[in-house]
mmCIF file of C-alpha atoms and ligand atoms in Angstrom:
data_model
loop_
_atom_site.group_PDB
_atom_site.id
_atom_site.type_symbol
_atom_site.label_atom_id
_atom_site.label_comp_id
_atom_site.label_asym_id
_atom_site.label_seq_id
_atom_site.Cartn_x
_atom_site.Cartn_y
_atom_site.Cartn_z
ATOM 1 C CA MET A 228 -0.026 0.032 0.045
ATOM 2 C CA GLN A 229 1.140 3.674 -0.916
ATOM 3 C CA THR A 230 1.985 5.852 2.033
ATOM 4 C CA TYR A 231 1.759 9.606 1.937
ATOM 5 C CA GLU A 232 2.406 12.659 3.970
ATOM 6 C CA ILE A 233 -0.028 15.350 4.535
ATOM 7 C CA ILE A 234 0.913 19.288 4.806
ATOM 8 C CA PRO A 235 -1.770 21.562 6.030
ATOM 9 C CA VAL A 236 -1.204 25.005 4.063
ATOM 10 C CA ASN A 237 -2.892 28.100 5.430
ATOM 11 C CA VAL A 238 -4.580 29.781 2.470
ATOM 12 C CA GLY A 239 -6.110 32.640 4.484
ATOM 13 C CA GLU A 240 -7.866 33.513 7.770
ATOM 14 C CA PHE A 241 -11.296 34.631 9.102
ATOM 15 C CA THR A 242 -10.221 37.390 11.514
ATOM 16 C CA ALA A 243 -13.173 36.964 13.886
ATOM 17 C CA PHE A 244 -15.572 34.147 12.933
ATOM 18 C CA GLU A 245 -18.545 33.318 14.875
ATOM 19 C CA LYS A 246 -17.498 30.245 16.977
ATOM 20 C CA SER A 247 -21.186 28.650 17.012
ATOM 21 C CA MET A 248 -20.978 28.227 13.308
ATOM 22 C CA PHE A 249 -18.372 25.586 13.809
ATOM 23 C CA VAL A 250 -19.789 24.059 17.152
ATOM 24 C CA TYR A 251 -23.554 23.535 17.083
ATOM 25 C CA ARG A 252 -25.397 25.398 19.870
ATOM 26 C CA LYS A 253 -22.592 26.269 21.824
ATOM 27 C CA ASP A 254 -20.188 29.526 22.486
ATOM 28 C CA TYR A 255 -22.520 31.883 20.822
ATOM 29 C CA GLY A 256 -20.907 35.147 20.494
ATOM 30 C CA VAL A 257 -17.377 33.718 20.724
ATOM 31 C CA LYS A 258 -15.007 35.096 17.763
ATOM 32 C CA LEU A 259 -12.218 32.960 16.345
ATOM 33 C CA HIS A 260 -9.327 33.664 14.315
ATOM 34 C CA ALA A 261 -10.099 30.583 11.885
ATOM 35 C CA PRO A 262 -7.729 29.603 8.957
ATOM 36 C CA PHE A 263 -8.898 28.261 5.633
ATOM 37 C CA ILE A 264 -6.773 25.168 5.127
ATOM 38 C CA MET A 265 -5.935 23.610 1.974
ATOM 39 C CA TYR A 266 -4.254 20.036 2.502
ATOM 40 C CA LEU A 267 -1.670 18.878 0.311
ATOM 41 C CA ILE A 268 -1.099 15.166 0.302
ATOM 42 C CA ARG A 269 1.928 13.803 -1.429
ATOM 43 C CA ASN A 270 4.503 11.260 -1.818
ATOM 44 C CA LYS A 271 7.602 10.906 -4.276
ATOM 45 C CA ASP A 272 4.981 9.931 -7.279
ATOM 46 C CA THR A 273 1.965 12.133 -6.899
ATOM 47 C CA CYS A 274 0.309 14.961 -4.978
ATOM 48 C CA VAL A 275 -3.453 15.703 -4.313
ATOM 49 C CA VAL A 276 -4.897 19.085 -3.167
ATOM 50 C CA VAL A 277 -7.832 18.989 -0.594
ATOM 51 C CA ASP A 278 -9.785 22.240 -0.977
ATOM 52 C CA THR A 279 -8.832 25.374 -2.328
ATOM 53 C CA GLY A 280 -9.665 28.106 0.010
ATOM 54 C CA CYS A 281 -11.630 31.408 0.095
ATOM 55 C CA SER A 282 -11.811 34.674 -1.748
ATOM 56 C CA ASP A 283 -10.170 38.064 -1.000
ATOM 57 C CA SER A 284 -11.475 39.934 1.935
ATOM 58 C CA GLU A 285 -13.402 42.613 -0.136
ATOM 59 C CA TRP A 286 -15.488 39.788 -1.751
ATOM 60 C CA SER A 287 -15.899 37.991 1.652
ATOM 61 C CA MET A 288 -17.068 41.088 3.320
ATOM 62 C CA ARG A 289 -19.467 42.038 0.586
ATOM 63 C CA HIS A 290 -21.126 38.450 0.084
ATOM 64 C CA HIS A 291 -20.657 36.875 3.649
ATOM 65 C CA GLY A 292 -20.219 39.627 5.948
ATOM 66 C CA TYR A 293 -16.755 38.306 7.250
ATOM 67 C CA SER A 294 -13.550 39.958 6.890
ATOM 68 C CA VAL A 295 -10.404 37.522 5.774
ATOM 69 C CA ILE A 296 -6.848 37.900 5.698
ATOM 70 C CA ARG A 297 -5.551 36.538 2.427
ATOM 71 C CA GLN A 298 -1.942 37.652 1.360
ATOM 72 C CA ASP A 299 -0.367 36.938 -1.895
ATOM 73 C CA HIS A 300 1.665 34.216 -0.586
ATOM 74 C CA GLN A 301 -1.570 32.392 0.671
ATOM 75 C CA MET A 302 -3.041 32.135 -2.954
ATOM 76 C CA PRO A 303 -3.098 28.442 -3.298
ATOM 77 C CA ALA A 304 -0.779 28.333 -6.478
ATOM 78 C CA GLN A 305 1.681 30.493 -4.839
ATOM 79 C CA ALA A 306 1.483 28.552 -1.353
ATOM 80 C CA ILE A 307 2.366 25.299 -2.901
ATOM 81 C CA LYS A 308 5.086 26.696 -5.080
ATOM 82 C CA ARG A 309 6.694 27.441 -1.925
ATOM 83 C CA LEU A 310 6.558 23.568 -1.193
ATOM 84 C CA GLY A 311 8.262 23.051 -4.494
ATOM 85 C CA ILE A 312 5.287 21.981 -6.508
ATOM 86 C CA ASN A 313 3.751 23.901 -9.490
ATOM 87 C CA ALA A 314 0.125 24.315 -9.655
ATOM 88 C CA GLU A 315 0.198 23.167 -13.332
ATOM 89 C CA ASP A 316 1.698 19.802 -12.230
ATOM 90 C CA VAL A 317 -1.184 18.916 -9.918
ATOM 91 C CA LYS A 318 -3.461 16.196 -11.472
ATOM 92 C CA PHE A 319 -5.852 15.788 -8.537
ATOM 93 C CA VAL A 320 -7.875 18.251 -6.621
ATOM 94 C CA VAL A 321 -10.614 17.151 -4.067
ATOM 95 C CA ASN A 322 -13.384 19.367 -2.806
ATOM 96 C CA THR A 323 -14.783 18.205 0.424
ATOM 97 C CA HIS A 324 -17.836 20.333 -0.443
ATOM 98 C CA LEU A 325 -18.773 23.229 -2.656
ATOM 99 C CA HIS A 326 -19.216 26.121 0.061
ATOM 100 C CA TRP A 327 -17.434 29.118 -1.162
ATOM 101 C CA ASP A 328 -14.531 28.984 1.095
ATOM 102 C CA HIS A 329 -13.384 25.472 0.065
ATOM 103 C CA CYS A 330 -13.531 25.661 -3.719
ATOM 104 C CA PHE A 331 -12.834 29.165 -4.666
ATOM 105 C CA ASN A 332 -9.569 28.721 -6.411
ATOM 106 C CA ASN A 333 -10.178 25.604 -8.182
ATOM 107 C CA GLU A 334 -9.100 27.278 -11.576
ATOM 108 C CA GLN A 335 -5.777 27.891 -9.965
ATOM 109 C CA PHE A 336 -5.033 24.316 -10.882
ATOM 110 C CA PRO A 337 -5.453 24.288 -14.592
ATOM 111 C CA ASN A 338 -4.519 20.572 -15.359
ATOM 112 C CA ALA A 339 -6.218 19.030 -12.436
ATOM 113 C CA LYS A 340 -9.463 16.982 -12.349
ATOM 114 C CA ILE A 341 -11.615 18.192 -9.530
ATOM 115 C CA TYR A 342 -13.243 15.118 -7.469
ATOM 116 C CA VAL A 343 -16.608 16.081 -6.123
ATOM 117 C CA GLN A 344 -19.483 13.850 -4.858
ATOM 118 C CA LYS A 345 -22.467 13.899 -7.100
ATOM 119 C CA ARG A 346 -24.846 14.634 -4.296
ATOM 120 C CA GLU A 347 -22.925 17.901 -3.607
ATOM 121 C CA LEU A 348 -22.880 18.993 -7.187
ATOM 122 C CA GLN A 349 -26.761 18.427 -7.350
ATOM 123 C CA TYR A 350 -27.265 20.274 -4.156
ATOM 124 C CA ALA A 351 -24.957 23.310 -5.161
ATOM 125 C CA ILE A 352 -27.304 23.830 -8.044
ATOM 126 C CA CYS A 353 -30.196 24.477 -6.037
ATOM 127 C CA PRO A 354 -29.641 24.740 -2.099
ATOM 128 C CA LEU A 355 -32.219 25.481 0.554
ATOM 129 C CA PRO A 356 -32.306 29.249 0.860
ATOM 130 C CA GLN A 357 -30.630 29.241 4.071
ATOM 131 C CA HIS A 358 -27.593 27.904 2.436
ATOM 132 C CA TYR A 359 -27.614 30.281 -0.741
ATOM 133 C CA SER A 360 -24.702 32.437 0.515
ATOM 134 C CA HIS A 361 -22.521 29.511 1.421
ATOM 135 C CA TYR A 362 -22.744 28.220 -1.948
ATOM 136 C CA GLU A 363 -22.693 31.760 -3.632
ATOM 137 C CA SER A 364 -25.664 30.468 -5.644
ATOM 138 C CA LEU A 365 -27.132 31.378 -8.534
ATOM 139 C CA GLN A 366 -30.472 32.027 -7.023
ATOM 140 C CA VAL A 367 -28.988 35.140 -5.398
ATOM 141 C CA GLY A 368 -27.265 36.284 -8.553
ATOM 142 C CA LEU A 369 -23.881 35.081 -8.102
ATOM 143 C CA THR A 370 -21.824 32.412 -9.813
ATOM 144 C CA PRO A 371 -20.741 29.628 -7.618
ATOM 145 C CA PRO A 372 -17.146 29.514 -7.672
ATOM 146 C CA TRP A 373 -16.778 25.903 -8.593
ATOM 147 C CA ILE A 374 -18.242 26.557 -12.004
ATOM 148 C CA LYS A 375 -15.186 28.620 -12.998
ATOM 149 C CA ALA A 376 -13.656 24.967 -13.553
ATOM 150 C CA LEU A 377 -16.802 23.288 -14.234
ATOM 151 C CA THR A 378 -15.246 21.153 -17.397
ATOM 152 C CA ARG A 379 -12.783 19.495 -15.190
ATOM 153 C CA ILE A 380 -15.110 18.364 -12.460
ATOM 154 C CA GLN A 381 -15.320 14.683 -11.831
ATOM 155 C CA PRO A 382 -18.191 13.688 -10.074
ATOM 156 C CA VAL A 383 -17.953 10.543 -7.892
ATOM 157 C CA GLU A 384 -20.514 8.308 -5.865
ATOM 158 C CA GLY A 385 -20.197 7.309 -2.435
ATOM 159 C CA ASP A 386 -17.005 5.894 -0.826
ATOM 160 C CA CYS A 387 -14.266 5.215 -3.518
ATOM 161 C CA GLU A 388 -10.580 5.028 -4.015
ATOM 162 C CA LEU A 389 -8.808 8.182 -5.375
ATOM 163 C CA LEU A 390 -5.507 6.649 -5.810
ATOM 164 C CA PRO A 391 -3.849 3.626 -4.061
ATOM 165 C CA GLY A 392 -3.669 4.473 -0.421
ATOM 166 C CA ILE A 393 -6.194 7.545 -0.662
ATOM 167 C CA ASP A 394 -9.845 7.000 -0.391
ATOM 168 C CA LEU A 395 -12.756 9.398 -0.578
ATOM 169 C CA VAL A 396 -15.306 8.882 2.203
ATOM 170 C CA LEU A 397 -18.914 10.208 1.941
ATOM 171 C CA LEU A 398 -19.779 12.016 5.158
ATOM 172 C CA PRO A 399 -23.189 13.808 4.743
ATOM 173 C CA GLY A 400 -24.551 16.141 7.213
ATOM 174 C CA HIS A 401 -22.579 19.475 6.927
ATOM 175 C CA THR A 402 -23.856 19.441 3.349
ATOM 176 C CA PRO A 403 -25.481 16.477 1.443
ATOM 177 C CA GLY A 404 -22.565 15.465 -0.511
ATOM 178 C CA PHE A 405 -19.750 16.077 1.963
ATOM 179 C CA GLN A 406 -16.692 13.794 1.585
ATOM 180 C CA GLY A 407 -13.676 13.328 3.946
ATOM 181 C CA VAL A 408 -10.353 11.911 2.382
ATOM 182 C CA LEU A 409 -8.824 9.117 4.043
ATOM 183 C CA VAL A 410 -4.903 8.843 3.766
ATOM 184 C CA ASN A 411 -2.621 5.957 4.386
ATOM 185 C CA THR A 412 0.562 7.167 6.214
ATOM 186 C CA ASP A 413 3.141 5.183 7.831
ATOM 187 C CA GLN A 414 1.694 6.167 11.000
ATOM 188 C CA GLY A 415 -1.630 4.767 10.305
ATOM 189 C CA LYS A 416 -4.619 6.251 8.312
ATOM 190 C CA TYR A 417 -5.566 10.071 8.625
ATOM 191 C CA LEU A 418 -8.866 11.499 7.867
ATOM 192 C CA ILE A 419 -9.148 14.781 6.291
ATOM 193 C CA ALA A 420 -12.334 15.777 7.847
ATOM 194 C CA GLY A 421 -12.804 19.411 6.837
ATOM 195 C CA ASP A 422 -15.921 21.109 8.189
ATOM 196 C CA CYS A 423 -17.547 17.707 9.347
ATOM 197 C CA ILE A 424 -15.160 18.231 12.262
ATOM 198 C CA ALA A 425 -14.170 21.932 11.960
ATOM 199 C CA LEU A 426 -12.435 22.042 14.949
ATOM 200 C CA LEU A 427 -10.259 19.442 16.720
ATOM 201 C CA GLU A 428 -12.527 20.103 20.059
ATOM 202 C CA CYS A 429 -15.737 18.914 18.055
ATOM 203 C CA TRP A 430 -14.276 15.395 18.211
ATOM 204 C CA ASP A 431 -14.962 13.421 21.565
ATOM 205 C CA SER A 432 -12.118 11.253 22.156
ATOM 206 C CA SER A 433 -13.461 9.865 25.581
ATOM 207 C CA GLY A 434 -15.527 7.055 23.909
ATOM 208 C CA ASN A 435 -18.733 8.759 24.953
ATOM 209 C CA HIS A 436 -19.730 9.816 21.502
ATOM 210 C CA GLN A 437 -20.436 13.299 22.485
ATOM 211 C CA HIS A 438 -19.148 15.046 19.190
ATOM 212 C CA SER A 439 -20.092 18.499 18.366
ATOM 213 C CA ILE A 440 -21.369 18.962 14.793
ATOM 214 C CA SER A 441 -21.008 22.366 12.810
ATOM 215 C CA GLY A 442 -23.456 25.040 13.394
ATOM 216 C CA ILE A 443 -24.372 24.793 9.605
ATOM 217 C CA TYR A 444 -25.744 21.746 8.459
ATOM 218 C CA ASN A 445 -28.647 20.355 6.255
ATOM 219 C CA ASN A 446 -29.479 17.138 7.761
ATOM 220 C CA LEU A 447 -28.805 16.136 11.457
ATOM 221 C CA GLU A 448 -29.470 12.303 11.330
ATOM 222 C CA GLU A 449 -27.053 12.064 8.284
ATOM 223 C CA TYR A 450 -24.480 14.056 10.150
ATOM 224 C CA CYS A 451 -24.679 11.952 13.225
ATOM 225 C CA ALA A 452 -24.469 8.791 11.025
ATOM 226 C CA SER A 453 -21.326 10.374 9.404
ATOM 227 C CA LEU A 454 -19.804 10.705 12.885
ATOM 228 C CA ALA A 455 -20.547 7.000 13.699
ATOM 229 C CA LYS A 456 -18.899 6.253 10.406
ATOM 230 C CA ILE A 457 -15.736 8.059 11.417
ATOM 231 C CA GLU A 458 -15.675 6.247 14.568
ATOM 232 C CA GLN A 459 -15.576 3.061 12.653
ATOM 233 C CA LEU A 460 -12.746 4.237 10.845
ATOM 234 C CA ASN A 461 -10.379 4.162 13.999
ATOM 235 C CA VAL A 462 -8.824 7.422 13.247
ATOM 236 C CA ALA A 463 -9.499 9.207 16.675
ATOM 237 C CA ASP A 464 -6.212 10.950 16.972
ATOM 238 C CA ARG A 465 -5.462 11.287 13.423
ATOM 239 C CA ILE A 466 -8.518 13.725 12.413
ATOM 240 C CA LEU A 467 -7.704 16.787 10.359
ATOM 241 C CA PRO A 468 -10.270 19.460 10.649
ATOM 242 C CA GLY A 469 -11.465 22.272 8.408
ATOM 243 C CA HIS A 470 -10.910 25.325 10.261
ATOM 244 C CA ASP A 471 -8.635 24.903 13.257
ATOM 245 C CA MET A 472 -5.265 27.113 13.871
ATOM 246 C CA LYS A 473 -3.874 24.146 16.033
ATOM 247 C CA VAL A 474 -3.413 22.081 12.834
ATOM 248 C CA PHE A 475 -0.402 24.150 12.052
ATOM 249 C CA GLU A 476 1.212 23.019 15.327
ATOM 250 C CA HIS A 477 2.870 20.366 12.892
ATOM 251 C CA GLN A 478 4.039 21.158 9.540
ATOM 252 C CA VAL A 479 3.581 17.891 8.146
ATOM 253 C CA TYR A 480 1.581 14.818 9.345
ATOM 254 C CA PRO A 481 2.505 12.296 10.601
ATOM 255 C CA TYR A 482 4.727 14.222 12.849
HETATM 256 ZN ZN1 ZN B 125 -18.607 24.390 4.895
#
């Protein structure tokens, strides 16, 4: 089985994000400095990019009401260049889901196929009104950012292997077609859980199953089933979240 390393890349930051959007019915009014995380999975043969981050601050403020910091070196193509990889050479991009802050820069990888769950694509065309802004949807006069690279989108259905040692895992709840990425490393499997587990504190490692879900969701029952599915993956201390600054305490996983 192939093994990989996983590098978290900071591609922008919310300066004061409402924490209850990450932890359902907790910590109302608490503001977080929260990064947008692009994960790079690589070994000597290949690399895979998971999620492509957010817009600039002006766009974010206008359409989402949040200020973000995104410096030039945090643009995804520039950020991975600093890791020795040209964006043109990336053949695989995975979007965990199609919220604007996870797919905004797909077009910066011009030769990549972009792997998205079919359910997510279907929902993103016509989401519930409460989710229009998360998808920058057509219904509010915007062009969803993933459409910029539409011709390279590769729909997938359910759990499937992306490459030997890298599996896509359907984890609906935060969105209908949310997927995590399960990565084989020489220290066991890691799960890039993204917004399904937005902060490390959302995962209850005690065995009491008291995980916190995101404050943004479309289906609580599916969400809870997805958390049970993650428990079965036995990755409890090897979960990589969607928006937690603590991820950057290590430059590479395994560490
Ligand atoms: Zn999201």
